[in-house]
Coordinates of C-alpha atoms in Angstrom, one line a residue:
M212 CA 98.8 9.3 95.7
S213 CA 99.4 8.0 99.0
K214 CA 96.7 8.0 101.6
Y215 CA 98.6 10.3 103.6
L216 CA 99.3 12.9 101.1
E217 CA 96.8 15.8 101.2
N218 CA 97.7 19.0 100.7
G219 CA 98.0 21.0 103.9
V220 CA 97.6 17.7 106.0
R221 CA 100.6 16.9 108.6
I222 CA 102.8 13.9 107.4
S223 CA 105.8 12.2 109.0
F224 CA 108.8 11.3 107.1
A225 CA 108.1 7.7 107.5
Q226 CA 104.5 8.0 106.4
L227 CA 105.8 9.8 103.3
L228 CA 108.0 7.1 102.2
E229 CA 105.5 4.5 103.0
D230 CA 104.2 4.3 99.4
N231 CA 106.7 6.8 97.6
T232 CA 110.1 7.4 97.0
I233 CA 112.1 10.9 97.4
C234 CA 114.2 11.9 94.5
I235 CA 116.1 15.3 94.7
P236 CA 116.1 16.6 91.0
I237 CA 119.1 17.7 89.0
I238 CA 118.1 21.1 89.5
Q239 CA 118.8 21.2 93.2
R240 CA 121.9 22.3 94.9
D241 CA 124.1 20.0 96.8
Y242 CA 123.1 19.2 100.5
V243 CA 124.6 22.0 102.5
Q244 CA 123.3 21.7 106.2
G245 CA 126.4 19.7 106.9
R246 CA 128.8 22.2 105.5
I247 CA 131.5 23.1 108.0
D248 CA 130.4 27.0 107.9
E249 CA 126.8 26.1 108.5
N250 CA 127.4 24.8 112.1
E251 CA 125.1 27.4 114.0
V252 CA 122.2 26.4 111.7
R253 CA 122.9 22.9 111.8
T254 CA 123.4 22.8 115.7
E255 CA 120.1 24.8 116.3
F256 CA 118.0 22.5 114.0
L257 CA 119.4 19.2 115.7
Q258 CA 119.1 20.7 119.2
A259 CA 115.2 21.5 118.2
L260 CA 114.7 17.9 116.9
L261 CA 116.1 16.5 120.0
S262 CA 114.0 18.8 122.3
Y263 CA 111.0 17.7 120.2
L264 CA 111.7 14.0 120.7
R265 CA 112.6 14.6 124.4
E266 CA 109.2 16.3 125.1
G267 CA 107.3 13.7 123.1
K268 CA 104.7 16.0 122.0
P269 CA 103.2 14.7 118.6
F270 CA 102.8 16.6 115.5
R271 CA 105.8 19.2 115.8
D272 CA 105.6 20.8 112.4
L273 CA 108.9 21.6 110.4
D274 CA 107.1 23.9 108.2
F275 CA 106.0 22.8 104.7
V276 CA 107.6 20.5 102.0
Y277 CA 106.7 21.7 98.4
G278 CA 107.1 19.4 95.3
F279 CA 105.6 17.3 92.5
L280 CA 104.5 13.8 92.9
N281 CA 104.4 11.6 89.7
E282 CA 102.3 8.8 88.8
D283 CA 105.1 6.4 89.8
H284 CA 104.8 7.9 93.2
V285 CA 108.1 9.7 93.1
L286 CA 108.2 12.9 95.0
Y287 CA 110.6 15.7 93.4
P288 CA 110.7 18.2 96.1
L289 CA 111.4 21.8 95.3
D290 CA 111.6 23.2 98.8
G291 CA 112.4 21.3 101.9
Q292 CA 115.4 19.3 100.3
Q293 CA 117.8 20.2 103.3
R294 CA 115.0 19.1 106.1
L295 CA 114.2 16.0 104.1
T296 CA 117.8 14.9 104.0
T297 CA 118.7 15.6 107.6
L298 CA 115.5 13.5 108.5
M299 CA 116.4 10.7 106.4
L300 CA 120.1 10.6 107.9
L301 CA 118.5 10.9 111.5
H302 CA 116.4 7.9 110.8
W303 CA 119.4 5.9 109.7
F304 CA 121.3 6.9 112.4
L305 CA 118.8 6.1 115.1
A306 CA 117.8 3.0 113.5
N307 CA 121.6 1.8 113.5
K308 CA 122.3 3.1 117.1
E309 CA 119.2 1.4 118.5
G310 CA 119.3 -1.7 117.0
A311 CA 116.2 -1.2 114.7
F312 CA 117.6 -1.7 111.4
E313 CA 115.1 -4.4 110.3
L314 CA 112.1 -2.1 111.0
Y315 CA 114.1 0.7 109.1
K316 CA 114.8 -1.5 106.3
A317 CA 111.1 -2.5 105.9
L318 CA 110.2 1.4 105.9
F319 CA 112.8 3.0 103.8
L320 CA 114.3 0.3 101.6
K321 CA 112.9 -1.4 98.5
E322 CA 114.1 -4.7 96.9
D323 CA 114.7 -5.3 93.2
N324 CA 116.2 -8.6 91.9
E325 CA 117.3 -9.4 95.6
K326 CA 119.3 -6.1 95.7
L327 CA 118.1 -3.2 98.4
Y328 CA 117.8 0.2 97.1
T329 CA 117.0 3.4 99.2
K330 CA 113.7 5.1 98.9
F331 CA 115.7 8.4 99.1
T332 CA 117.9 9.3 96.2
Y333 CA 119.9 12.5 95.0
E334 CA 120.0 13.1 91.2
N335 CA 122.1 16.1 90.9
R336 CA 125.2 14.2 91.1
L337 CA 125.8 10.5 90.1
S338 CA 128.5 10.2 93.2
S339 CA 126.0 11.4 95.5
K340 CA 123.4 9.1 94.4
E341 CA 125.7 6.0 94.6
F342 CA 127.0 7.1 98.0
Y343 CA 123.3 7.6 99.5
N344 CA 122.6 4.1 98.2
E345 CA 125.3 2.4 99.7
L346 CA 125.1 4.4 103.0
F347 CA 121.1 4.1 103.6
T348 CA 121.2 0.2 102.6
K349 CA 124.0 -0.5 105.0
E350 CA 123.9 -1.3 108.6
I351 CA 126.9 -0.2 110.7
D352 CA 128.2 -1.6 114.0
F353 CA 128.1 1.3 116.2
K354 CA 129.9 -0.8 118.9
N355 CA 133.1 -0.9 116.9
L356 CA 133.4 2.5 115.5
L357 CA 137.0 3.8 115.1
N358 CA 138.5 6.2 117.6
S359 CA 138.3 10.0 116.5
D360 CA 141.2 11.7 115.2
E361 CA 142.9 14.1 117.7
G362 CA 140.9 17.4 118.0
K363 CA 138.0 16.0 116.1
N364 CA 134.8 14.3 116.8
N365 CA 134.7 12.2 113.8
R366 CA 134.3 8.7 115.1
L367 CA 131.1 8.0 112.6
S368 CA 132.7 9.7 109.6
K369 CA 136.0 8.0 109.9
S370 CA 134.5 4.6 110.4
I371 CA 132.3 5.1 107.2
K372 CA 135.2 6.1 105.2
N373 CA 137.0 3.2 106.4
L374 CA 134.5 0.5 105.1
S375 CA 135.0 -1.3 101.9
W376 CA 132.0 0.0 100.1
Y377 CA 133.3 3.9 100.3
A378 CA 134.8 5.1 97.3
P379 CA 137.9 7.6 97.5
A380 CA 136.4 9.5 94.7
W381 CA 133.4 10.7 97.2
D382 CA 136.0 12.9 99.0
W383 CA 135.4 15.4 96.2
D384 CA 131.8 15.4 96.4
P385 CA 130.4 18.3 98.6
T386 CA 127.0 16.5 99.3
V387 CA 128.9 13.4 100.6
Q388 CA 131.4 15.5 102.6
N389 CA 128.7 17.3 103.9
T390 CA 126.7 14.4 104.8
L391 CA 129.6 13.0 106.9
N392 CA 129.9 16.2 108.8
M393 CA 126.4 16.2 109.5
L394 CA 126.3 12.7 110.7
D395 CA 129.1 13.5 113.1
A396 CA 127.0 16.1 114.2
I397 CA 123.9 13.8 114.9
F398 CA 126.4 11.5 116.6
D399 CA 127.4 14.3 119.0
T400 CA 123.7 15.2 119.4
F401 CA 122.1 12.0 119.5
N402 CA 124.6 9.1 120.7
S403 CA 123.7 9.4 124.4
S404 CA 120.2 10.2 124.1
Q405 CA 117.2 7.9 124.6
V406 CA 115.5 5.7 122.3
Y407 CA 113.5 7.7 119.8
F408 CA 113.2 5.5 116.3
D409 CA 109.9 4.4 117.4
K410 CA 108.7 7.8 118.3
L411 CA 109.6 9.2 114.7
T412 CA 108.0 6.2 112.9
D413 CA 104.7 6.0 115.1
K414 CA 102.1 6.0 112.5
E415 CA 99.4 7.4 114.8
N416 CA 101.2 9.9 116.7
P417 CA 104.3 10.9 115.2
I418 CA 106.6 13.4 116.8
I419 CA 108.2 15.3 113.8
T420 CA 105.9 16.3 111.0
F421 CA 105.8 18.5 108.3
L422 CA 103.0 19.8 105.9
F423 CA 103.0 18.8 102.3
M424 CA 101.9 20.7 98.9
D425 CA 101.8 19.0 95.9
L426 CA 102.4 21.6 93.2
G427 CA 101.3 19.3 90.4
K428 CA 98.0 18.3 91.8
N429 CA 96.2 21.0 89.9
N430 CA 98.6 21.0 87.1
L431 CA 100.7 24.0 88.5
S432 CA 104.1 24.5 86.9
D433 CA 107.3 25.4 88.9
D434 CA 106.6 29.0 87.8
L435 CA 104.2 29.2 90.8
Y436 CA 106.9 28.1 93.0
I437 CA 109.4 30.6 91.9
K438 CA 106.9 33.3 92.3
M439 CA 106.2 32.5 95.8
N440 CA 109.6 31.3 97.1
S441 CA 112.0 33.6 94.9
R442 CA 115.6 33.4 95.8
G443 CA 114.9 30.5 98.1
V444 CA 113.6 32.8 100.9
Q445 CA 111.1 31.3 103.5
L446 CA 107.5 31.2 102.0
T447 CA 105.3 33.6 103.4
S448 CA 102.5 33.5 106.3
F449 CA 99.9 33.7 103.3
E450 CA 101.2 30.6 101.7
N451 CA 101.1 29.0 104.9
F452 CA 97.6 30.0 105.5
K453 CA 96.6 29.1 102.0
A454 CA 97.8 25.4 102.4
K455 CA 96.1 25.2 105.8
L456 CA 93.1 26.5 104.4
E457 CA 92.8 23.9 101.5
G458 CA 93.3 21.2 104.2
F459 CA 90.6 22.4 106.1
I460 CA 88.5 22.5 102.8
S461 CA 89.3 18.9 102.0
K462 CA 87.6 17.8 105.3
S463 CA 84.8 20.1 105.0
N464 CA 81.5 19.0 103.6
I465 CA 80.3 22.2 101.4
Q466 CA 78.1 20.9 98.8
K467 CA 78.1 24.1 96.8
E468 CA 78.9 23.8 92.9
Y469 CA 80.8 26.3 90.7
V470 CA 81.6 26.6 87.1
L471 CA 85.0 26.7 85.8
N472 CA 86.3 26.8 82.2
L473 CA 88.8 23.6 82.1
D474 CA 90.4 22.6 78.9
H475 CA 88.2 25.2 76.9
S476 CA 85.1 24.2 78.1
D477 CA 82.7 24.9 81.1
K478 CA 82.7 22.3 83.8
T479 CA 80.7 21.9 87.0
V480 CA 83.2 21.4 90.1
D481 CA 82.9 21.2 93.7
F482 CA 84.0 24.0 96.1
K483 CA 87.5 22.4 96.7
T484 CA 88.3 22.2 93.2
Y485 CA 87.1 25.6 92.5
Y486 CA 89.1 27.1 95.4
T487 CA 92.5 25.3 94.4
H488 CA 92.1 26.3 90.8
Q489 CA 91.5 30.0 91.5
I490 CA 93.9 30.6 94.2
D491 CA 96.7 28.9 92.3
G492 CA 95.5 30.5 89.0
K493 CA 93.5 33.3 88.2
W494 CA 93.6 35.1 91.5
S495 CA 97.4 34.4 92.1
N496 CA 98.1 36.0 88.7
F497 CA 95.9 38.9 89.4
V498 CA 97.9 39.7 92.8
W499 CA 101.1 38.9 90.7
E500 CA 100.5 41.7 88.0
I501 CA 99.7 44.0 90.6
M502 CA 103.0 43.3 92.4
K503 CA 104.8 43.7 89.2
S504 CA 103.1 47.0 88.3
N505 CA 104.3 48.3 91.8
D506 CA 107.9 46.9 91.7
P507 CA 109.9 47.3 88.5
K508 CA 112.5 45.1 90.1
M509 CA 110.3 42.0 89.8
N510 CA 110.3 42.3 85.9
H511 CA 114.1 41.5 86.0
P512 CA 115.0 38.0 85.5
S513 CA 117.6 38.1 88.2
H514 CA 114.6 38.4 90.7
F515 CA 113.9 34.8 90.2
D516 CA 117.2 33.4 90.6
L517 CA 117.2 30.6 93.4

């Protein structure tokens, strides 16, 4: 695990990708924050990011990111896909706009057989994966963008679609088209702004952060995520509190030992292990059974559709 990845601890996007890659798994939906009918949500989110950067106050949390981190340091997010994708697009945009592409390359790209690959990829569509690898490994000349079409603010997306590496078949991929729409929105919001790439990637005092929760750290299944985030709604205040408490326990010096039945045998564990095992296992299941007994709808399979 990365030195930054502790449950309930603040982490920036750049810190997350320092030792890891992000892979949006095949079970996830397309990127939708750039969808035309999501204009209000998109505008509000980008304005919030801009205000955080203008203010300059570090550690402005964008809530939690939940997922599984495997032994190869690949993070598969189950919640946070849209925010992570937008953050990746913002980093790429600012690096190109501010002439910081070499720093961006060191942080967000990896090299294999003399070819560059992005550390952020989508697996839900092959075309999305190919597009993102081309986009995120390419430097764009912002001084020579094409003019927008009449009645549109599409200088950036129009210029990208005119590049030799852009495949016409990507016009049919919703993730690609929503990404291009988001990039035009980012251009409108940040093109005349100050220099922000360094603030985003500052290791000591990053401006924009989130709280990370590794669902696989204690051998948890995605059933737990489904229980706590059914139908993709926002996670509860209790879940936020639980993760912050775990982060606090990680930094504490509680010496008391407990006994847990692990792998069919009793084992002595420290307080943190006992807490995380019980809160996401026995205690959670106990509460879950009570909830089901009081709400028959929770026994219906459609209740867990995401």
